[in-house]
Amino acid sequence: MSTPSPTLPETLLVVGAAIVETGRCLVAQRSPTMALPGKWEFPGGKVHPGEPPAAALAREIAEELGLTVEVGARIGVGFDDQGPRRIRLEVYRCTIRGGVLQLAEHTAVRWLGPDELEPLDWAEADLPVLPALRALLLACR
């Protein structure tokens, strides 16, 4: 008789934007009405079934920040187990192509340089991406 394997958590694919300009990255603070209130993150959101990650990210940034972005290469992946599900965060480098920055869901945003990333209280899934972002920002100088 075989032992049943433990139930694997459901994985939710989420995309985040590393919006980079002049050696700095735009990061956002989660509002009190969101999960993980007060945590800092790469803005973005959930990928709908059948939706390409780049399209999901462009849609989410338009909805959350009022910006049109060009989605570039993936710079990193992070994970966070939240109860019965696992969050898989894929972060992509993005460039602003239009729009006016307006906060629809977040409390605040900041433009950070490579040496300003670590002091923030980051969401767990975002932490593994920070070294790659720091290297990217240093290369942009």
PDB file of C-alpha atoms in Angstrom:
ATOM      1  CA  MET A   1       0.000   0.000   0.000  1.00  0.00           C
ATOM      2  CA  SER A   2       1.464   3.347  -1.010  1.00  0.00           C
ATOM      3  CA  THR A   3       1.469   6.428   1.147  1.00  0.00           C
ATOM      4  CA  PRO A   4      -0.543   9.297  -0.322  1.00  0.00           C
ATOM      5  CA  SER A   5       1.611  12.204  -1.386  1.00  0.00           C
ATOM      6  CA  PRO A   6       1.010  15.522   0.330  1.00  0.00           C
ATOM      7  CA  THR A   7      -1.268  17.894  -1.505  1.00  0.00           C
ATOM      8  CA  LEU A   8       0.741  20.414  -3.473  1.00  0.00           C
ATOM      9  CA  PRO A   9      -0.356  24.018  -3.104  1.00  0.00           C
ATOM     10  CA  GLU A  10      -2.145  25.717  -5.972  1.00  0.00           C
ATOM     11  CA  THR A  11       0.291  28.004  -7.811  1.00  0.00           C
ATOM     12  CA  LEU A  12      -0.914  31.462  -8.772  1.00  0.00           C
ATOM     13  CA  LEU A  13       1.106  33.210 -11.489  1.00  0.00           C
ATOM     14  CA  VAL A  14       1.634  36.901 -10.785  1.00  0.00           C
ATOM     15  CA  VAL A  15       3.662  39.362 -12.856  1.00  0.00           C
ATOM     16  CA  GLY A  16       5.529  42.412 -11.613  1.00  0.00           C
ATOM     17  CA  ALA A  17       7.045  45.394 -13.390  1.00  0.00           C
ATOM     18  CA  ALA A  18      10.553  46.672 -12.793  1.00  0.00           C
ATOM     19  CA  ILE A  19       9.872  50.054 -14.418  1.00  0.00           C
ATOM     20  CA  VAL A  20      13.349  51.434 -14.983  1.00  0.00           C
ATOM     21  CA  GLU A  21      14.322  55.005 -15.908  1.00  0.00           C
ATOM     22  CA  THR A  22      17.718  56.676 -15.565  1.00  0.00           C
ATOM     23  CA  GLY A  23      19.130  54.059 -13.214  1.00  0.00           C
ATOM     24  CA  ARG A  24      16.122  54.030 -10.882  1.00  0.00           C
ATOM     25  CA  CYS A  25      13.141  51.670 -10.485  1.00  0.00           C
ATOM     26  CA  LEU A  26       9.545  52.552  -9.624  1.00  0.00           C
ATOM     27  CA  VAL A  27       8.274  50.512  -6.666  1.00  0.00           C
ATOM     28  CA  ALA A  28       4.871  50.608  -4.973  1.00  0.00           C
ATOM     29  CA  GLN A  29       3.580  50.257  -1.406  1.00  0.00           C
ATOM     30  CA  ARG A  30       0.529  48.043  -0.882  1.00  0.00           C
ATOM     31  CA  SER A  31      -2.514  49.822   0.556  1.00  0.00           C
ATOM     32  CA  PRO A  32      -4.280  48.848   3.809  1.00  0.00           C
ATOM     33  CA  THR A  33      -7.081  47.206   1.775  1.00  0.00           C
ATOM     34  CA  MET A  34      -4.704  44.828  -0.038  1.00  0.00           C
ATOM     35  CA  ALA A  35      -3.182  41.570   1.161  1.00  0.00           C
ATOM     36  CA  LEU A  36       0.201  42.242   2.817  1.00  0.00           C
ATOM     37  CA  PRO A  37      -0.673  45.888   3.632  1.00  0.00           C
ATOM     38  CA  GLY A  38       2.259  48.291   3.834  1.00  0.00           C
ATOM     39  CA  LYS A  39       4.685  45.968   2.047  1.00  0.00           C
ATOM     40  CA  TRP A  40       6.654  47.266  -0.935  1.00  0.00           C
ATOM     41  CA  GLU A  41       6.484  45.465  -4.254  1.00  0.00           C
ATOM     42  CA  PHE A  42       6.968  45.541  -7.973  1.00  0.00           C
ATOM     43  CA  PRO A  43       3.565  46.725  -9.231  1.00  0.00           C
ATOM     44  CA  GLY A  44       1.602  44.212 -11.284  1.00  0.00           C
ATOM     45  CA  GLY A  45      -0.926  41.487 -10.697  1.00  0.00           C
ATOM     46  CA  LYS A  46      -2.471  38.158 -11.572  1.00  0.00           C
ATOM     47  CA  VAL A  47      -2.260  36.540 -14.979  1.00  0.00           C
ATOM     48  CA  HIS A  48      -5.683  35.441 -16.241  1.00  0.00           C
ATOM     49  CA  PRO A  49      -6.005  31.905 -17.692  1.00  0.00           C
ATOM     50  CA  GLY A  50      -4.735  31.892 -21.286  1.00  0.00           C
ATOM     51  CA  GLU A  51      -3.316  35.426 -20.995  1.00  0.00           C
ATOM     52  CA  PRO A  52       0.346  35.918 -21.968  1.00  0.00           C
ATOM     53  CA  PRO A  53       2.387  37.283 -19.018  1.00  0.00           C
ATOM     54  CA  ALA A  54       3.496  40.388 -20.961  1.00  0.00           C
ATOM     55  CA  ALA A  55      -0.100  41.260 -21.857  1.00  0.00           C
ATOM     56  CA  ALA A  56      -1.188  40.720 -18.243  1.00  0.00           C
ATOM     57  CA  LEU A  57       1.564  42.991 -16.983  1.00  0.00           C
ATOM     58  CA  ALA A  58       0.761  45.787 -19.451  1.00  0.00           C
ATOM     59  CA  ARG A  59      -2.933  45.515 -18.465  1.00  0.00           C
ATOM     60  CA  GLU A  60      -2.197  45.560 -14.725  1.00  0.00           C
ATOM     61  CA  ILE A  61       0.118  48.586 -14.939  1.00  0.00           C
ATOM     62  CA  ALA A  62      -2.483  50.500 -16.931  1.00  0.00           C
ATOM     63  CA  GLU A  63      -5.156  49.623 -14.340  1.00  0.00           C
ATOM     64  CA  GLU A  64      -3.048  50.234 -11.220  1.00  0.00           C
ATOM     65  CA  LEU A  65      -0.814  53.128 -12.267  1.00  0.00           C
ATOM     66  CA  GLY A  66      -2.373  54.690 -15.379  1.00  0.00           C
ATOM     67  CA  LEU A  67       0.800  54.014 -17.378  1.00  0.00           C
ATOM     68  CA  THR A  68       1.391  52.391 -20.736  1.00  0.00           C
ATOM     69  CA  VAL A  69       4.510  50.236 -20.574  1.00  0.00           C
ATOM     70  CA  GLU A  70       6.616  48.233 -22.967  1.00  0.00           C
ATOM     71  CA  VAL A  71       7.370  44.888 -21.348  1.00  0.00           C
ATOM     72  CA  GLY A  72      10.912  43.624 -21.859  1.00  0.00           C
ATOM     73  CA  ALA A  73      12.943  40.680 -20.601  1.00  0.00           C
ATOM     74  CA  ARG A  74      12.211  38.788 -17.400  1.00  0.00           C
ATOM     75  CA  ILE A  75      14.747  39.758 -14.744  1.00  0.00           C
ATOM     76  CA  GLY A  76      13.797  37.352 -11.973  1.00  0.00           C
ATOM     77  CA  VAL A  77      11.344  35.025 -10.253  1.00  0.00           C
ATOM     78  CA  GLY A  78      10.243  34.836  -6.636  1.00  0.00           C
ATOM     79  CA  PHE A  79       7.888  32.633  -4.617  1.00  0.00           C
ATOM     80  CA  ASP A  80       5.773  33.007  -1.508  1.00  0.00           C
ATOM     81  CA  ASP A  81       3.550  30.409   0.130  1.00  0.00           C
ATOM     82  CA  GLN A  82       0.325  32.033   1.311  1.00  0.00           C
ATOM     83  CA  GLY A  83      -1.909  29.471   2.979  1.00  0.00           C
ATOM     84  CA  PRO A  84      -3.171  26.890   0.496  1.00  0.00           C
ATOM     85  CA  ARG A  85      -1.536  28.555  -2.514  1.00  0.00           C
ATOM     86  CA  ARG A  86       1.908  29.416  -3.748  1.00  0.00           C
ATOM     87  CA  ILE A  87       2.569  32.736  -5.456  1.00  0.00           C
ATOM     88  CA  ARG A  88       4.997  32.601  -8.386  1.00  0.00           C
ATOM     89  CA  LEU A  89       6.086  36.153  -9.170  1.00  0.00           C
ATOM     90  CA  GLU A  90       7.778  36.811 -12.504  1.00  0.00           C
ATOM     91  CA  VAL A  91       9.308  40.288 -12.732  1.00  0.00           C
ATOM     92  CA  TYR A  92       9.947  41.919 -16.116  1.00  0.00           C
ATOM     93  CA  ARG A  93      11.872  45.023 -17.028  1.00  0.00           C
ATOM     94  CA  CYS A  94       9.459  47.670 -18.299  1.00  0.00           C
ATOM     95  CA  THR A  95       9.754  51.049 -19.961  1.00  0.00           C
ATOM     96  CA  ILE A  96       7.108  53.778 -19.738  1.00  0.00           C
ATOM     97  CA  ARG A  97       5.692  54.656 -23.155  1.00  0.00           C
ATOM     98  CA  GLY A  98       2.802  56.895 -22.092  1.00  0.00           C
ATOM     99  CA  GLY A  99       0.151  57.775 -19.562  1.00  0.00           C
ATOM    100  CA  VAL A 100       0.140  59.785 -16.364  1.00  0.00           C
ATOM    101  CA  LEU A 101       1.085  58.152 -13.062  1.00  0.00           C
ATOM    102  CA  GLN A 102      -2.052  57.778 -10.917  1.00  0.00           C
ATOM    103  CA  LEU A 103      -2.360  55.449  -7.929  1.00  0.00           C
ATOM    104  CA  ALA A 104      -5.499  53.293  -8.115  1.00  0.00           C
ATOM    105  CA  GLU A 105      -4.575  50.612  -5.550  1.00  0.00           C
ATOM    106  CA  HIS A 106      -1.297  51.527  -3.838  1.00  0.00           C
ATOM    107  CA  THR A 107      -0.628  53.958  -1.004  1.00  0.00           C
ATOM    108  CA  ALA A 108       2.656  55.317  -2.369  1.00  0.00           C
ATOM    109  CA  VAL A 109       5.326  54.874  -5.029  1.00  0.00           C
ATOM    110  CA  ARG A 110       9.036  55.671  -4.996  1.00  0.00           C
ATOM    111  CA  TRP A 111      11.804  55.830  -7.569  1.00  0.00           C
ATOM    112  CA  LEU A 112      14.758  53.961  -6.041  1.00  0.00           C
ATOM    113  CA  GLY A 113      18.387  53.648  -7.029  1.00  0.00           C
ATOM    114  CA  PRO A 114      20.437  50.466  -6.563  1.00  0.00           C
ATOM    115  CA  ASP A 115      21.557  51.391  -3.051  1.00  0.00           C
ATOM    116  CA  GLU A 116      18.055  52.247  -1.801  1.00  0.00           C
ATOM    117  CA  LEU A 117      16.361  48.853  -2.313  1.00  0.00           C
ATOM    118  CA  GLU A 118      17.217  46.820   0.791  1.00  0.00           C
ATOM    119  CA  PRO A 119      15.881  49.097   3.563  1.00  0.00           C
ATOM    120  CA  LEU A 120      12.239  48.755   2.433  1.00  0.00           C
ATOM    121  CA  ASP A 121       9.832  46.205   3.930  1.00  0.00           C
ATOM    122  CA  TRP A 122       9.363  44.080   0.778  1.00  0.00           C
ATOM    123  CA  ALA A 123       6.723  41.456   0.063  1.00  0.00           C
ATOM    124  CA  GLU A 124       8.346  38.011   0.396  1.00  0.00           C
ATOM    125  CA  ALA A 125       7.994  37.028  -3.284  1.00  0.00           C
ATOM    126  CA  ASP A 126       9.816  40.195  -4.396  1.00  0.00           C
ATOM    127  CA  LEU A 127      12.942  39.645  -2.279  1.00  0.00           C
ATOM    128  CA  PRO A 128      14.708  37.096  -4.560  1.00  0.00           C
ATOM    129  CA  VAL A 129      14.530  39.553  -7.482  1.00  0.00           C
ATOM    130  CA  LEU A 130      16.325  42.405  -5.695  1.00  0.00           C
ATOM    131  CA  PRO A 131      19.926  41.307  -6.499  1.00  0.00           C
ATOM    132  CA  ALA A 132      19.131  41.123 -10.237  1.00  0.00           C
ATOM    133  CA  LEU A 133      17.394  44.490 -10.088  1.00  0.00           C
ATOM    134  CA  ARG A 134      20.327  46.056  -8.261  1.00  0.00           C
ATOM    135  CA  ALA A 135      22.725  44.744 -10.946  1.00  0.00           C
ATOM    136  CA  LEU A 136      20.430  46.060 -13.690  1.00  0.00           C
ATOM    137  CA  LEU A 137      20.246  49.517 -12.104  1.00  0.00           C
ATOM    138  CA  LEU A 138      24.006  49.667 -11.642  1.00  0.00           C
ATOM    139  CA  ALA A 139      24.469  48.774 -15.325  1.00  0.00           C
ATOM    140  CA  CYS A 140      22.144  51.647 -16.312  1.00  0.00           C
ATOM    141  CA  ARG A 141      24.395  54.279 -14.737  1.00  0.00           C
TER     142      ARG A 141
END
